[in-house]
mmCIF file of C-alpha atoms in Angstrom:
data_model
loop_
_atom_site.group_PDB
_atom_site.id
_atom_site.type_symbol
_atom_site.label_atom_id
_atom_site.label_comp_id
_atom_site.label_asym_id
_atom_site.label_seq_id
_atom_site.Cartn_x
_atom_site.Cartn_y
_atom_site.Cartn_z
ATOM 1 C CA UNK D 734 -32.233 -50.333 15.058
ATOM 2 C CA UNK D 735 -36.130 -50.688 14.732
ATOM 3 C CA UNK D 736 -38.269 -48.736 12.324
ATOM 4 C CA UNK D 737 -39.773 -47.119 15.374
ATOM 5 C CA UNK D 738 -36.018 -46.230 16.471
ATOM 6 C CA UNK D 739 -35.113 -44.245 13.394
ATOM 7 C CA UNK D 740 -38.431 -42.196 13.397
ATOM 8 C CA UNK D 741 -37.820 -40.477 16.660
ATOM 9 C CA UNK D 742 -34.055 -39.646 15.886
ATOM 10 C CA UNK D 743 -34.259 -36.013 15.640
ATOM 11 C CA UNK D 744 -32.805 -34.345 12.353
ATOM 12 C CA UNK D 745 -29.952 -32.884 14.151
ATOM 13 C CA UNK D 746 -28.665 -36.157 15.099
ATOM 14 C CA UNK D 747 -28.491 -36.898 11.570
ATOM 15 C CA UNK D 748 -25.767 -34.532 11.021
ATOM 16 C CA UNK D 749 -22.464 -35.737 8.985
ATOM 17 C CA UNK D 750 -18.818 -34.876 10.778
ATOM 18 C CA UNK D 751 -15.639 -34.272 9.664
ATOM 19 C CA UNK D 752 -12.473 -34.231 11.727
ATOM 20 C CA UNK D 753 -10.509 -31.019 11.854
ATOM 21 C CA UNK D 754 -6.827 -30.652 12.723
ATOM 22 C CA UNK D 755 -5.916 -27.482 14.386
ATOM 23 C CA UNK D 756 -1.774 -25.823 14.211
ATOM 24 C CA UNK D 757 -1.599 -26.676 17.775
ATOM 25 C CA UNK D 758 -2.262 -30.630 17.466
ATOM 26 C CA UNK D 759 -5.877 -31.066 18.926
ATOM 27 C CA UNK D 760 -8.282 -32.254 17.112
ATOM 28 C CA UNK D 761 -11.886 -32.080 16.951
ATOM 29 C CA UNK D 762 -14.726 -33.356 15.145
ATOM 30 C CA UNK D 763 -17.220 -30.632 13.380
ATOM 31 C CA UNK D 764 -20.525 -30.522 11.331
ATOM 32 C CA UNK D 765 -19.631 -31.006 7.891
ATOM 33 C CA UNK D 766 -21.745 -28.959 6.623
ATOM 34 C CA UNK D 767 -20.198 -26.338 8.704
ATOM 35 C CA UNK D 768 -16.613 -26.799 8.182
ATOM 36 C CA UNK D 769 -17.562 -26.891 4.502
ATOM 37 C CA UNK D 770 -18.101 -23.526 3.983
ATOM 38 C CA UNK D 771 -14.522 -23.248 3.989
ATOM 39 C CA UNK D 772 -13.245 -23.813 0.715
ATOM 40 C CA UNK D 773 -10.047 -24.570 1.616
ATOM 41 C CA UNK D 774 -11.711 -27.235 3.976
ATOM 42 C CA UNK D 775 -14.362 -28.207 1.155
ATOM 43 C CA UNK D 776 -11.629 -28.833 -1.224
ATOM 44 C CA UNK D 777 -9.560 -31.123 1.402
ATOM 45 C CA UNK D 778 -13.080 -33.455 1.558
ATOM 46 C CA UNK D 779 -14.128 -33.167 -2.196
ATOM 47 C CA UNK D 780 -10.629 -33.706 -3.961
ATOM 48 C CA UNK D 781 -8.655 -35.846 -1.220
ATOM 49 C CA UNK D 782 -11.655 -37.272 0.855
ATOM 50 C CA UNK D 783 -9.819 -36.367 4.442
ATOM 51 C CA UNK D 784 -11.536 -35.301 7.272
ATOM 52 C CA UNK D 785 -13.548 -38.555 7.180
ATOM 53 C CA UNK D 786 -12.308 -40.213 10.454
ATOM 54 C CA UNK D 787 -9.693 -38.936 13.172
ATOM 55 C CA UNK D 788 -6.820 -41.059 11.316
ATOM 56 C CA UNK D 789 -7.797 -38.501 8.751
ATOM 57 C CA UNK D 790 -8.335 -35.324 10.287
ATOM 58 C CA UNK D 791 -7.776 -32.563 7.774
ATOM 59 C CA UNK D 792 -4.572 -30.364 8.826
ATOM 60 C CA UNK D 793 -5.650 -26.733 9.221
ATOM 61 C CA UNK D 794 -3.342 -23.715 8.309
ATOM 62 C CA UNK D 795 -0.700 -22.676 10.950
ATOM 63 C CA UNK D 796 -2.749 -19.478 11.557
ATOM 64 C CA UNK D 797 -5.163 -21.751 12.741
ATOM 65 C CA UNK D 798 -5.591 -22.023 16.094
ATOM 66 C CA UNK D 799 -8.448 -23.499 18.357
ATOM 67 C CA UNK D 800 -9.603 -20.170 19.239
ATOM 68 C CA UNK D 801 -9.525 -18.763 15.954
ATOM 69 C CA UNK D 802 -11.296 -21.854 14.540
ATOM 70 C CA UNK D 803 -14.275 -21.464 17.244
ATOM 71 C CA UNK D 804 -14.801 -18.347 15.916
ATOM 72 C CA UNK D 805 -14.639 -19.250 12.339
ATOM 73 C CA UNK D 806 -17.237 -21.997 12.780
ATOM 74 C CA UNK D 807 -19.161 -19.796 14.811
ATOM 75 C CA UNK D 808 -19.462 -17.480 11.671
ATOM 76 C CA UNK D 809 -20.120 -20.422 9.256
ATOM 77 C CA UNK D 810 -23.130 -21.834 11.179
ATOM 78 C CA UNK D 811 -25.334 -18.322 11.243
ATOM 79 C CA UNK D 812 -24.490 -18.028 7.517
ATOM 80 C CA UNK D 813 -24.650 -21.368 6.333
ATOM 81 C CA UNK D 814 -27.977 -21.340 7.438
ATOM 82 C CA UNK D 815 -30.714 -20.159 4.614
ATOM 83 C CA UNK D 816 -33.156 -17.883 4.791
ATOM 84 C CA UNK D 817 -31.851 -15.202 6.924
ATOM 85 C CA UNK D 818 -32.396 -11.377 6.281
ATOM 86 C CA UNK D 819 -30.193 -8.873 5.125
ATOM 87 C CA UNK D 820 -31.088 -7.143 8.578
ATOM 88 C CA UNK D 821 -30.845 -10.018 10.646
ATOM 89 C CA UNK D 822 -26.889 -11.209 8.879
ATOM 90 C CA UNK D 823 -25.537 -7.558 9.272
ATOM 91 C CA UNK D 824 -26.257 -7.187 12.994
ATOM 92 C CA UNK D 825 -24.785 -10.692 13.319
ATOM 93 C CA UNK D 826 -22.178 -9.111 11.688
ATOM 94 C CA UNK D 827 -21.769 -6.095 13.579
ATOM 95 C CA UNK D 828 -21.754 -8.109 16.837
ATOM 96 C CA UNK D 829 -19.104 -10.574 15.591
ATOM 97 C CA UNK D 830 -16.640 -8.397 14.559
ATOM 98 C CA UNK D 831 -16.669 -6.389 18.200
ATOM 99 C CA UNK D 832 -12.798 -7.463 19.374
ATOM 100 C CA UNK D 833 -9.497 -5.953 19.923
ATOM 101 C CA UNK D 834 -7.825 -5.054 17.202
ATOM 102 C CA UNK D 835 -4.871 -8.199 18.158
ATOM 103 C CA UNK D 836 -7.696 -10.716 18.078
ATOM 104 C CA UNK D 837 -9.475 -9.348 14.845
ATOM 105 C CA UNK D 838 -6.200 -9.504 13.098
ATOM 106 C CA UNK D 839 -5.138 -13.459 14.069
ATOM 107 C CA UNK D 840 -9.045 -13.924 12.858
ATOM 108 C CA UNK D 841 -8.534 -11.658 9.570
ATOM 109 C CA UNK D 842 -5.188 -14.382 8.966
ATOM 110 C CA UNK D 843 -7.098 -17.274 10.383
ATOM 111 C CA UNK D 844 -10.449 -16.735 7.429
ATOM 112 C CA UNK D 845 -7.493 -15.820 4.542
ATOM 113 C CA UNK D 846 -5.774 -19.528 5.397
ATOM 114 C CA UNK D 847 -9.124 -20.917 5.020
ATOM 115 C CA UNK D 848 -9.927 -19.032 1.646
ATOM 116 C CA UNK D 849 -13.228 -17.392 3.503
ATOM 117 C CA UNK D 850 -13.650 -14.608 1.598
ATOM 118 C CA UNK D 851 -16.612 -12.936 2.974
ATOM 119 C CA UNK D 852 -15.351 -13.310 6.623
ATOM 120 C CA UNK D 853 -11.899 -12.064 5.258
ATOM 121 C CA UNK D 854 -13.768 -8.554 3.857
ATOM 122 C CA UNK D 855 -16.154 -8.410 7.063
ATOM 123 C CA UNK D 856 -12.863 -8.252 9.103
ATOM 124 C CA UNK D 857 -10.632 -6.355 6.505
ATOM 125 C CA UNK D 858 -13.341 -3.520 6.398
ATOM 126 C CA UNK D 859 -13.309 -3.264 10.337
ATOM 127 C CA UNK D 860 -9.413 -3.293 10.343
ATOM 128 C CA UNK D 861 -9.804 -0.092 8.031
ATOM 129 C CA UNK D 862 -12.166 1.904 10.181
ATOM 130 C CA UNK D 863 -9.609 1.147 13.053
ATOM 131 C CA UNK D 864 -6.276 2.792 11.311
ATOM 132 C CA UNK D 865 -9.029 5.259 9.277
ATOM 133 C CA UNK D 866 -7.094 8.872 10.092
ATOM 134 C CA UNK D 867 -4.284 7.501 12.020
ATOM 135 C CA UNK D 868 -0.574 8.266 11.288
ATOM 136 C CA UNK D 869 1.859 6.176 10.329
ATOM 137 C CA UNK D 870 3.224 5.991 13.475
ATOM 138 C CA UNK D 871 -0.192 5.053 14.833
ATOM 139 C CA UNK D 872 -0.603 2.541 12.201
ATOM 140 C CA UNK D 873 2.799 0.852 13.246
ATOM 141 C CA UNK D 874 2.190 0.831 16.970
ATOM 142 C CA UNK D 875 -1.878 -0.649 16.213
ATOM 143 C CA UNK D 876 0.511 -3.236 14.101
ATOM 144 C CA UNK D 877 3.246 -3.660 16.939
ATOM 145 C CA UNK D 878 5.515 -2.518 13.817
ATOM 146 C CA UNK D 879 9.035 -1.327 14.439
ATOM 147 C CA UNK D 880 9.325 2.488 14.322
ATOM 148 C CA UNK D 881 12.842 3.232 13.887
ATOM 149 C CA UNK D 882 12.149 4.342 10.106
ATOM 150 C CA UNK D 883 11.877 8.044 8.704
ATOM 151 C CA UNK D 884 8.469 8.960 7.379
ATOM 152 C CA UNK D 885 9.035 8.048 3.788
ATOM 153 C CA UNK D 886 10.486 4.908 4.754
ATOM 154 C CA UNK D 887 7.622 3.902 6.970
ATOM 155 C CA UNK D 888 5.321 4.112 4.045
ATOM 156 C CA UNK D 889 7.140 1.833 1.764
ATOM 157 C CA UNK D 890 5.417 -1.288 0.804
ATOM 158 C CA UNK D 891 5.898 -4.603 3.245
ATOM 159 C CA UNK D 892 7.354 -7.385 2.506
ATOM 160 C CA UNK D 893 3.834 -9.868 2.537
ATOM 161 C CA UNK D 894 5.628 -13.598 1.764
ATOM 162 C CA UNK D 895 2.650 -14.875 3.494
ATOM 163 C CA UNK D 896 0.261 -13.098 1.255
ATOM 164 C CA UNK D 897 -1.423 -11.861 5.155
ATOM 165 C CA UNK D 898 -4.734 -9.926 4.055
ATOM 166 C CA UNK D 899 -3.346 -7.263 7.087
ATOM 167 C CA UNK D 900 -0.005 -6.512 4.877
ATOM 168 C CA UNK D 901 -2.366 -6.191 1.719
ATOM 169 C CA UNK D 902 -4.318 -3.693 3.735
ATOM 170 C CA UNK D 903 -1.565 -1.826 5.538
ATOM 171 C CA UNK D 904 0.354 -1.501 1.738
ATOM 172 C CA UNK D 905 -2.632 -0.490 0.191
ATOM 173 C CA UNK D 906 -3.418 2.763 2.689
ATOM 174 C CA UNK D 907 0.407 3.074 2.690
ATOM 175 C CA UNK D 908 0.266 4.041 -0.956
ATOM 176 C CA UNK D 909 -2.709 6.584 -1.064
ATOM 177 C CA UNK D 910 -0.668 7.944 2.081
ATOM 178 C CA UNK D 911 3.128 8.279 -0.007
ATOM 179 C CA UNK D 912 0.844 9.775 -2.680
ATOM 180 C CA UNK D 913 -0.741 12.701 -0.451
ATOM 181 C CA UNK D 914 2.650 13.080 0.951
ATOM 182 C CA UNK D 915 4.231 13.809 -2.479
ATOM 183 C CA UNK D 916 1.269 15.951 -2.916
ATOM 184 C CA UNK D 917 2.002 17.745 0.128
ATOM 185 C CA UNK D 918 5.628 18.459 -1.075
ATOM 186 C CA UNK D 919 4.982 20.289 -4.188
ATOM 187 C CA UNK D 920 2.456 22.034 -2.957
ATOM 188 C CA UNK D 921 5.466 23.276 -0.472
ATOM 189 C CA UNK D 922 7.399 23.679 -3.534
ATOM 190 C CA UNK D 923 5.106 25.684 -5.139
ATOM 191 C CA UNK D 924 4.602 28.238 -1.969
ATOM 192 C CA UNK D 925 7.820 27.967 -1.361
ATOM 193 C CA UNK D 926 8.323 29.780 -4.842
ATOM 194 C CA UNK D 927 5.555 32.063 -4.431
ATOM 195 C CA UNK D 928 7.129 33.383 -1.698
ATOM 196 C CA UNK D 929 10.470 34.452 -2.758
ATOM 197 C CA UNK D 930 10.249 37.940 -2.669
ATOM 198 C CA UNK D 931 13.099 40.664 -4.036
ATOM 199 C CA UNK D 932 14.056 42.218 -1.116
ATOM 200 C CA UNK D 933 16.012 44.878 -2.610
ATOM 201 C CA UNK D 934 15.989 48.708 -2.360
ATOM 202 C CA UNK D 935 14.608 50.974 -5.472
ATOM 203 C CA UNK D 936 17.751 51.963 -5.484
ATOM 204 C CA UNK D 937 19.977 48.851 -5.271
ATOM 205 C CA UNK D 938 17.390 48.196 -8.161
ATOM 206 C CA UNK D 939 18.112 51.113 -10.795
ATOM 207 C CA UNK D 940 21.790 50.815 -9.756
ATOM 208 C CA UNK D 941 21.410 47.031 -11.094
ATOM 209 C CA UNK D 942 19.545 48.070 -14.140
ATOM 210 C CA UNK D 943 21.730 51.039 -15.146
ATOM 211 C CA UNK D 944 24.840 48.877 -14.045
ATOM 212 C CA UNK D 945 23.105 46.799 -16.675
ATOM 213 C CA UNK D 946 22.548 49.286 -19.634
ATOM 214 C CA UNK D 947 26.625 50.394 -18.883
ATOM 215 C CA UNK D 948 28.160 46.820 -19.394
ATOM 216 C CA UNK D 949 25.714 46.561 -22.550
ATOM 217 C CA UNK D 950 26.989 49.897 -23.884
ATOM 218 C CA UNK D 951 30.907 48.736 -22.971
ATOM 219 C CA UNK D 952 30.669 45.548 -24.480
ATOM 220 C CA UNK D 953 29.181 46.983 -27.977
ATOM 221 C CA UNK D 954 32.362 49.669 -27.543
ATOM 222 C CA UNK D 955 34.713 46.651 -27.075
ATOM 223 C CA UNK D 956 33.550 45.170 -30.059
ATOM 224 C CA UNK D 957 34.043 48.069 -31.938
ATOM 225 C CA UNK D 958 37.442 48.786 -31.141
ATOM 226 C CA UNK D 959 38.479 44.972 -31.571
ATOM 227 C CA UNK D 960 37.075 45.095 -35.128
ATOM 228 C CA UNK D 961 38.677 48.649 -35.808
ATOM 229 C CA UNK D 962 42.006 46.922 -34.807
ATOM 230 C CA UNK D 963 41.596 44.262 -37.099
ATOM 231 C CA UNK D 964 41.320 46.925 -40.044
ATOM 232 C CA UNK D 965 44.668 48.244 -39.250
ATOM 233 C CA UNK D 966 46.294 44.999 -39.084
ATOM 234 C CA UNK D 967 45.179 44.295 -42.204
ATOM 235 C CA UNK D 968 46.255 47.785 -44.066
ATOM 236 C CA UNK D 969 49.591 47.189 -42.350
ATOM 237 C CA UNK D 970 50.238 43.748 -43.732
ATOM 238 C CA UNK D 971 48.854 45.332 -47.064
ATOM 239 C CA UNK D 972 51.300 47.905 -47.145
ATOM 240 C CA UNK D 973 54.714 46.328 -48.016
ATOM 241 C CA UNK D 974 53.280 44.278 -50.979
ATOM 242 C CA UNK D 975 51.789 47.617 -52.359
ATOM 243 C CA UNK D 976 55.220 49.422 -52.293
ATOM 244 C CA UNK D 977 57.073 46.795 -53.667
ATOM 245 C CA UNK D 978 54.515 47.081 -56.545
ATOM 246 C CA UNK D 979 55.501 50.593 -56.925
ATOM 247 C CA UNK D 980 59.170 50.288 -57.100
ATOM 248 C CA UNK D 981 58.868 48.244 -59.543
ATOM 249 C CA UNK D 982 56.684 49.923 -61.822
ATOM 250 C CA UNK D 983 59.019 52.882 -61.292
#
């Protein structure tokens, strides 16, 4: 290629690619700079130099997918770019996220496979506002959870093997919720307590307190007697050895 040539090759056609290997088998070649954005995808190129031809496409996360990866790239080449506002990147923002909750959850998965943090938070934060209010059973049929669980149980903590940012957020609003519920139940508790009111008469009342004052009086009587008894017992066991004493003497 002539001098002449390369001076009227635009910049874009300048542009380095990397090959990109989606769960589903297809792959497809991408702007590095683009694809790089994704650590995980950064590291792949830095530390194991894949992605450099199709031979060695770099093999993306099962969560994956060619749709979620469109989107994904779509993200990466607005903010990639320098020199846009703080304005102009939130109502990209704001735009991006607008989806069903289904799709922005496979794309909150896709960005945590891919180590995209700032997509991951974007999508996280929207997730919130969504389930923001919403019950547990709400929450669970948003989630396409089973519901066969009593309302403690549907609170507990999920099982996240797959460390899914979703199950991170679910378990985190699941434990403010188990603590307002325990708040709720000794506050019940404590009315509960309030409330117990003696129903009694004025009469049953008195009849209690001078029923009261009667067993105190017989049980001091009791004890009287009982130790008056023992006196005797002990004069009468007294008594032989004194008279034998007297004989004697006599």
């Amino acid at each position: 290629m002539s001098e002449v040539d390369m001076a009227v090759i635009k910049p874009e056609m300048m542009k380095s690619y990397i090959w990109l290997q989606t769960a589903d088998g297809s792959i497809q070649q991408v702007e590095q700079e683009v694809a790089m954005f994704c650590p995980l995808i950064c590291q792949e190129v830095i530390q194991k130099g894949m992605g450099s031809s199709k031979n060695y496409a770099i093999s993306l996360p099962q969560r994956v997918n060619p749709a979620m990866l469109s989107l994904i790239l779509d993200y990466c080449r607005f903010h990639q770019v320098p020199g846009s506002s703080n304005k102009e990147r939130k109502s990209f923002d704001e735009k991006f996220i607008r989806m069903d909750t289904k799709r922005l959850c496979e794309l909150t998965s896709a960005a945590d496979s891919l180590q995209l943090k700032p997509l991951v938070d974007l999508t996280s934060r929207a997730l919130a506002r969504i389930i923001e209010g919403k019950t547990p059973e709400e929450i669970r049929e948003i989630f396409h959870l089973p519901d066969d669980l009593t309302e403690e149980e549907k609170l507990e903590p999920l099982k996240n093997t797959t460390d899914d940012p979703r199950i991170r957020l679910l378990n985190r609003l699941y434990a403010k919720k188990r603590k307002e519920l325990k708040e709720r139940e000794k506050l019940k508790n404590v009315e509960s307590e309030e409330e117990r009111v003696d129903e009694r008469s004025v009469d049953d009342l008195l009849q209690f307190i001078n029923g009261g004052e009667r067993d105190s009086k017989g049980t001091k009587s009791s004890k009287n007697k009982k130790k008056n008894q023992r006196k005797k017992d002990q004069l009468k066991d007294t008594c032989p050895i004194e008279s034998i004493k007297t004989d004697k003497q006599v």
